[in-house]
Tab-separated table of C-alpha atoms in Angstrom:
chain	number	residue	atom	x	y	z
A	4	MET	CA	90.466	77.897	88.177
A	5	SER	CA	91.651	80.430	85.723
A	6	PRO	CA	95.458	79.523	84.814
A	7	ASP	CA	98.256	81.805	85.900
A	8	PRO	CA	96.572	85.268	85.879
A	9	THR	CA	99.344	86.877	87.957
A	10	GLY	CA	102.321	86.091	86.013
A	11	GLY	CA	104.050	82.821	85.149
A	12	PRO	CA	107.799	81.855	85.349
A	13	SER	CA	110.342	83.631	83.335
A	14	SER	CA	114.095	83.182	82.959
A	15	GLY	CA	115.690	83.665	86.520
A	16	ASP	CA	112.594	83.573	88.392
A	17	ARG	CA	112.568	81.589	91.580
A	18	SER	CA	109.075	80.231	90.902
A	19	SER	CA	109.359	76.762	89.611
A	20	ALA	CA	107.610	73.997	91.651
A	21	GLY	CA	110.871	73.245	93.213
A	22	SER	CA	111.350	76.672	94.705
A	23	SER	CA	111.539	77.263	98.315
A	24	THR	CA	108.774	79.517	99.456
A	25	GLY	CA	107.000	80.504	102.731
A	26	ASP	CA	104.709	77.962	104.354
A	27	ARG	CA	102.505	80.672	105.851
A	28	PRO	CA	99.780	81.045	103.275
A	29	ALA	CA	98.759	77.521	103.310
A	30	THR	CA	99.448	76.420	106.862
A	31	GLY	CA	98.577	79.422	108.903
A	32	SER	CA	101.302	80.905	111.121
A	33	SER	CA	103.969	78.526	110.263
A	34	PRO	CA	107.422	80.146	109.590
A	35	ARG	CA	108.545	80.972	106.211
A	36	THR	CA	111.455	79.051	104.692
A	37	ARG	CA	112.439	81.652	102.076
A	38	PRO	CA	114.725	84.272	103.493
A	39	SER	CA	113.159	87.520	103.676
A	40	GLY	CA	115.986	89.340	101.859
A	41	GLU	CA	115.326	87.325	98.667
A	42	THR	CA	113.089	88.326	95.680
A	43	PRO	CA	109.695	86.424	96.212
A	44	PRO	CA	108.373	83.940	93.428
A	45	LEU	CA	105.698	84.828	91.192
A	46	LEU	CA	102.244	84.351	92.562
A	47	GLY	CA	100.711	82.798	89.526
A	48	ASN	CA	102.580	79.494	90.229
A	49	TRP	CA	101.093	79.228	93.617
A	50	LEU	CA	97.341	80.136	93.216
A	51	SER	CA	96.064	76.639	93.874
A	52	ARG	CA	97.971	76.490	97.246
A	53	LEU	CA	96.592	80.011	98.128
A	54	GLU	CA	92.950	79.210	97.183
A	55	ASP	CA	93.288	76.052	99.408
A	56	GLY	CA	94.397	78.189	102.459
A	57	LEU	CA	91.781	81.138	101.811
A	58	SER	CA	88.829	78.764	101.194
A	59	ARG	CA	89.355	77.273	104.845
A	60	CYS	CA	88.631	80.792	106.448
A	61	GLU	CA	85.175	82.559	106.829
A	62	HIS	CA	86.628	86.121	106.771
A	63	LEU	CA	89.272	87.799	104.440
A	64	THR	CA	90.903	91.161	105.334
A	65	LEU	CA	92.430	92.326	101.998
A	66	CYS	CA	94.681	95.274	102.541
A	67	LEU	CA	96.230	97.085	99.455
A	68	ASP	CA	98.527	100.051	99.081
A	69	PHE	CA	97.196	102.732	96.730
A	70	ASP	CA	99.980	104.199	94.410
A	71	GLY	CA	101.911	101.643	92.565
A	72	THR	CA	99.389	98.865	93.519
A	73	LEU	CA	95.848	99.913	92.845
A	74	ALA	CA	96.713	102.967	90.818
A	75	PRO	CA	99.864	103.284	88.662
A	76	ILE	CA	102.484	105.710	89.782
A	77	ALA	CA	101.773	109.176	88.317
A	78	GLU	CA	104.268	111.914	87.624
A	79	ASP	CA	101.686	114.278	89.224
A	80	PRO	CA	100.285	112.680	92.525
A	81	ASP	CA	97.058	114.443	92.040
A	82	ALA	CA	96.508	112.633	88.672
A	83	ALA	CA	96.819	109.142	90.261
A	84	ALA	CA	93.798	107.189	89.625
A	85	VAL	CA	92.493	103.524	89.888
A	86	PRO	CA	91.914	101.935	86.466
A	87	ALA	CA	88.352	101.024	85.740
A	88	ASP	CA	89.048	97.373	85.691
A	89	VAL	CA	90.913	97.528	88.917
A	90	GLU	CA	88.073	99.478	90.591
A	91	ARG	CA	85.449	97.022	89.219
A	92	ALA	CA	87.404	94.025	90.757
A	93	LEU	CA	87.771	95.828	94.110
A	94	ALA	CA	84.077	96.813	94.055
A	95	ALA	CA	83.103	93.165	93.392
A	96	LEU	CA	85.199	91.969	96.505
A	97	ALA	CA	83.703	94.732	98.618
A	98	ASP	CA	80.142	93.286	97.887
A	99	ARG	CA	81.199	89.752	98.960
A	100	PRO	CA	80.128	88.404	102.371
A	101	GLY	CA	83.139	87.719	104.553
A	102	VAL	CA	85.676	90.021	102.602
A	103	GLU	CA	86.802	93.453	103.887
A	104	PRO	CA	88.959	95.395	101.391
A	105	ALA	CA	91.102	98.031	102.904
A	106	VAL	CA	93.389	100.631	101.466
A	107	VAL	CA	96.302	101.206	103.473
A	108	SER	CA	98.314	104.253	102.185
A	109	GLY	CA	100.613	107.138	103.006
A	110	ARG	CA	97.976	109.424	101.432
A	111	ALA	CA	95.701	111.528	103.629
A	112	LEU	CA	92.271	109.998	104.492
A	113	SER	CA	90.689	112.665	102.854
A	114	ASP	CA	92.547	112.343	99.659
A	115	LEU	CA	91.620	108.493	99.641
A	116	ARG	CA	88.001	109.216	99.952
A	117	GLU	CA	88.101	111.093	96.674
A	118	ARG	CA	89.709	108.022	94.866
A	119	VAL	CA	88.516	104.810	96.421
A	120	ASP	CA	85.082	103.032	96.402
A	121	PRO	CA	83.028	104.255	99.610
A	122	ASP	CA	82.458	100.684	100.838
A	123	VAL	CA	86.201	100.082	101.273
A	124	THR	CA	87.909	100.642	104.607
A	125	LEU	CA	90.509	103.257	104.461
A	126	ALA	CA	93.741	103.647	106.407
A	127	GLY	CA	95.426	107.025	105.505
A	128	ASN	CA	98.742	108.396	106.616
A	129	HIS	CA	100.120	104.910	107.093
A	130	GLY	CA	97.311	104.098	109.459
A	131	LEU	CA	97.458	107.107	111.620
A	132	GLU	CA	93.897	107.856	110.675
A	133	MET	CA	91.340	105.295	109.706
A	134	ASP	CA	87.696	105.143	108.435
A	135	ARG	CA	85.890	101.833	108.676
A	136	GLY	CA	82.452	103.208	107.560
A	137	GLU	CA	80.890	103.552	111.076
A	138	GLN	CA	83.833	104.729	112.983
A	139	GLU	CA	86.681	107.167	112.320
A	140	TRP	CA	89.729	107.342	114.312
A	141	VAL	CA	92.946	109.422	114.392
A	142	HIS	CA	96.065	108.530	116.426
A	143	PRO	CA	96.144	110.833	119.456
A	144	ALA	CA	99.827	111.499	119.485
A	145	ALA	CA	99.560	112.561	115.859
A	146	ALA	CA	96.951	115.046	116.681
A	147	GLU	CA	98.919	116.429	119.424
A	148	ARG	CA	101.873	117.109	117.302
A	149	ARG	CA	100.018	119.296	114.617
A	150	GLY	CA	101.886	122.407	115.821
A	151	ALA	CA	105.276	120.910	115.298
A	152	LEU	CA	104.189	119.710	111.905
A	153	GLU	CA	103.081	123.203	110.810
A	154	ARG	CA	106.362	124.732	111.796
A	155	ALA	CA	108.432	122.016	110.076
A	156	ILE	CA	106.394	122.480	106.808
A	157	GLY	CA	107.284	126.245	106.983
A	158	ASP	CA	111.018	125.432	107.486
A	159	ILE	CA	111.214	122.820	104.753
A	160	THR	CA	109.318	125.162	102.486
A	161	GLU	CA	111.872	127.866	102.965
A	162	ARG	CA	114.888	125.398	102.446
A	163	LEU	CA	113.565	124.102	99.231
A	164	ALA	CA	112.544	127.452	97.796
A	165	ALA	CA	115.188	127.270	95.080
A	166	TYR	CA	113.435	124.027	93.603
A	167	PRO	CA	109.875	125.271	92.770
A	168	ASP	CA	109.137	121.843	91.210
A	169	CYS	CA	109.432	120.262	94.834
A	170	ARG	CA	105.860	120.163	96.307
A	171	ILE	CA	105.181	119.964	100.063
A	172	GLU	CA	101.665	118.225	100.801
A	173	ASP	CA	100.145	118.948	104.086
A	174	LYS	CA	98.206	115.723	105.022
A	175	GLY	CA	96.964	116.940	108.441
A	176	VAL	CA	98.892	114.613	110.762
A	177	THR	CA	101.801	114.102	108.443
A	178	ALA	CA	103.423	115.932	105.362
A	179	THR	CA	105.028	114.562	102.122
A	180	VAL	CA	107.683	116.363	100.168
A	181	HIS	CA	107.403	115.154	96.413
A	182	HIS	CA	110.326	115.663	94.140
A	183	ARG	CA	109.359	113.349	91.220
A	184	GLY	CA	110.323	115.374	88.161
A	185	ALA	CA	111.928	118.116	90.143
A	186	ASP	CA	115.538	119.646	89.834
A	187	ALA	CA	116.346	118.668	93.327
A	188	ASP	CA	117.742	115.201	93.901
A	189	HIS	CA	116.861	112.925	96.716
A	190	ALA	CA	119.811	113.627	98.884
A	191	THR	CA	119.091	117.387	98.616
A	192	VAL	CA	115.541	116.994	99.739
A	193	ARG	CA	116.475	114.479	102.495
A	194	ALA	CA	119.143	116.969	103.908
A	195	ALA	CA	116.529	119.944	103.840
A	196	VAL	CA	114.010	117.876	105.679
A	197	ARG	CA	116.386	116.550	108.305
A	198	THR	CA	117.820	119.866	109.002
A	199	ALA	CA	114.350	121.222	109.488
A	200	LEU	CA	113.435	118.399	111.794
A	201	SER	CA	116.481	118.911	113.915
A	202	ASP	CA	114.482	121.578	115.810
A	203	GLU	CA	111.347	119.334	116.251
A	204	PRO	CA	112.330	116.108	118.005
A	205	VAL	CA	108.709	114.968	118.123
A	206	LEU	CA	108.729	114.440	114.301
A	207	VAL	CA	110.820	112.016	112.168
A	208	ALA	CA	111.447	111.672	108.516
A	209	THR	CA	110.898	108.379	106.415
A	210	GLU	CA	111.736	107.825	102.690
A	211	GLY	CA	109.756	106.357	99.846
A	212	ARG	CA	109.797	106.340	96.081
A	213	LYS	CA	110.664	109.919	95.030
A	214	ILE	CA	109.259	111.329	98.463
A	215	VAL	CA	110.354	112.158	101.903
A	216	GLU	CA	107.592	111.884	104.467
A	217	VAL	CA	107.487	113.997	107.835
A	218	ARG	CA	105.444	112.276	110.491
A	219	PRO	CA	104.996	111.996	114.429
A	220	ASP	CA	107.724	110.085	116.160
A	221	VAL	CA	105.234	107.518	117.253
A	222	GLU	CA	105.632	103.700	116.854
A	223	TRP	CA	103.172	103.417	114.087
A	224	HIS	CA	103.473	102.338	110.478
A	225	LYS	CA	101.609	100.290	108.068
A	226	GLY	CA	102.356	97.239	109.959
A	227	GLU	CA	100.544	98.452	112.997
A	228	ALA	CA	97.612	99.510	110.880
A	229	VAL	CA	97.341	95.930	109.510
A	230	CYS	CA	97.297	94.436	112.898
A	231	GLU	CA	94.629	96.946	113.897
A	232	LEU	CA	92.466	96.136	111.032
A	233	VAL	CA	92.663	92.235	111.022
A	234	ASP	CA	90.370	90.425	113.435
A	235	ASP	CA	92.999	87.705	114.205
A	236	GLY	CA	91.866	84.284	114.698
A	237	GLU	CA	91.525	80.715	113.195
A	238	ARG	CA	88.689	81.356	110.691
A	239	THR	CA	90.301	84.670	109.430
A	240	SER	CA	92.690	85.194	106.632
A	241	ALA	CA	94.615	88.433	105.835
A	242	VAL	CA	96.328	89.444	102.429
A	243	TYR	CA	98.512	92.520	102.083
A	244	VAL	CA	99.433	93.897	98.515
A	245	GLY	CA	101.986	96.621	98.139
A	246	ASP	CA	104.899	97.942	96.130
A	247	ASP	CA	106.603	100.494	98.323
A	248	VAL	CA	109.505	100.085	100.899
A	249	THR	CA	106.931	101.357	103.553
A	250	ASP	CA	104.922	98.143	102.656
A	251	GLU	CA	107.612	95.990	104.275
A	252	ASP	CA	106.435	96.963	107.717
A	253	ALA	CA	103.069	95.428	106.726
A	254	PHE	CA	104.828	92.276	105.084
A	255	GLU	CA	106.609	91.659	108.233
A	256	ALA	CA	103.706	92.340	110.524
A	257	LEU	CA	101.905	89.352	108.810
A	258	GLU	CA	104.364	87.110	110.713
A	259	ASP	CA	102.961	88.237	114.037
A	260	LEU	CA	99.367	87.176	113.135
A	261	SER	CA	97.983	83.810	114.229
A	262	CYS	CA	95.660	83.658	111.083
A	263	ARG	CA	96.397	82.445	107.640
A	264	SER	CA	98.212	85.377	105.954
A	265	VAL	CA	100.115	86.257	102.787
A	266	GLY	CA	102.001	89.245	101.552
A	267	VAL	CA	102.249	90.051	97.731
A	268	LEU	CA	104.759	92.484	96.397
A	269	VAL	CA	104.083	94.521	93.338
A	270	GLY	CA	107.364	94.560	91.439
A	271	ASN	CA	110.533	92.685	91.299
A	272	ARG	CA	113.043	93.206	94.252
A	273	PRO	CA	114.070	91.453	97.582
A	274	SER	CA	111.224	91.593	100.131
A	275	ALA	CA	109.617	90.133	103.209
A	276	ALA	CA	106.642	89.325	101.021
A	277	ASP	CA	105.638	85.830	99.955
A	278	TYR	CA	105.016	86.193	96.395
A	279	ARG	CA	104.986	88.986	93.734
A	280	VAL	CA	103.161	90.187	90.845
A	281	HIS	CA	104.617	92.325	88.097
A	282	ASP	CA	102.532	95.385	88.072
A	283	VAL	CA	99.153	97.003	88.702
A	284	GLY	CA	97.837	94.784	85.906
A	285	GLY	CA	99.009	91.775	88.024
A	286	VAL	CA	96.966	93.232	90.913
A	287	ARG	CA	93.915	93.672	88.841
A	288	ALA	CA	94.377	89.915	87.767
A	289	PHE	CA	94.683	88.832	91.299
A	290	LEU	CA	91.593	90.708	92.479
A	291	ALA	CA	89.561	89.354	89.624
A	292	TRP	CA	90.923	85.829	90.579
A	293	LEU	CA	89.710	86.310	94.280
A	294	ALA	CA	86.283	87.566	93.148
A	295	ASP	CA	85.590	84.915	90.411
A	296	GLU	CA	87.378	81.853	92.001
A	297	VAL	CA	87.867	82.216	95.722
A	298	TYR	CA	84.914	84.359	96.658
A	299	PRO	CA	82.450	83.951	93.761
A	300	ALA	CA	78.982	85.991	93.626
A	301	SER	CA	77.211	82.878	94.808
A	302	GLY	CA	78.675	83.210	98.367
A	303	PRO	CA	81.741	83.182	100.561
A	304	PRO	CA	83.844	80.036	100.969
A	305	ASP	CA	81.987	77.318	102.833
A	306	GLY	CA	84.541	77.715	105.819
A	307	ASP	CA	84.816	73.941	106.210
A	308	ALA	CA	88.153	74.137	108.091
A	309	GLY	CA	90.638	71.301	107.649
A	310	PRO	CA	92.593	69.514	110.295
């Protein structure tokens, strides 16, 4: 096994052999012992344990966020791109029998199609729309609220007219107000959105990194999307990798699965994830490790389940 490709211990990290960490990756649905409000340990120190758990399964659903996970955060969202080495590692996994990579993002499905390998499952708008190759699906409640969304976009546009650097992205079933690099601060943008939505009770606002999103008021988020994508069972494993606050729903949803599952945070903050990597480079190393060590080109794990 390649040593420590996803970051080793550093001063102050809770990642030594004696650290308390969740039991879920190695033992299936066992409850974690690390409180979810703490910063997860670095993944690099637990690869052997993770490999042991994954190698017992016949199928892996590998879910990843896009911005800040597969692609570095870009000042201009349109300029965001997956680095070539990350793209190669993801494509290699997509070719492996028993591995289903999936991108779960706040971006629109049409946007993801332009940026991600066509062999990868896509869940856009936090899973309100999905494309698994042979089937495409849109949440019916989201489609029904399109008229309300159009009105809200118009209202927000007027309220933020004094801030031309704010960009309102119409994503079909949701909308995102981007203010990275804009004169308006987050509080100003948030107030404008919430005031506009006071007349549209079927819509809600959620907040992310330098964005405010407008979405249908339905019980659906990245966690619901993950549960929809994962074929839960004894011979299945699930991994979710993400950096944003919206990815916490996915990390928490892993707790409800009966299969072996693990959440990986990109960054360094308190999280419900089990482990963390430093940045997109750590994601690349993790994907390469999966492709080279756990799911090599010679074939998938033998699925020889232990006791």
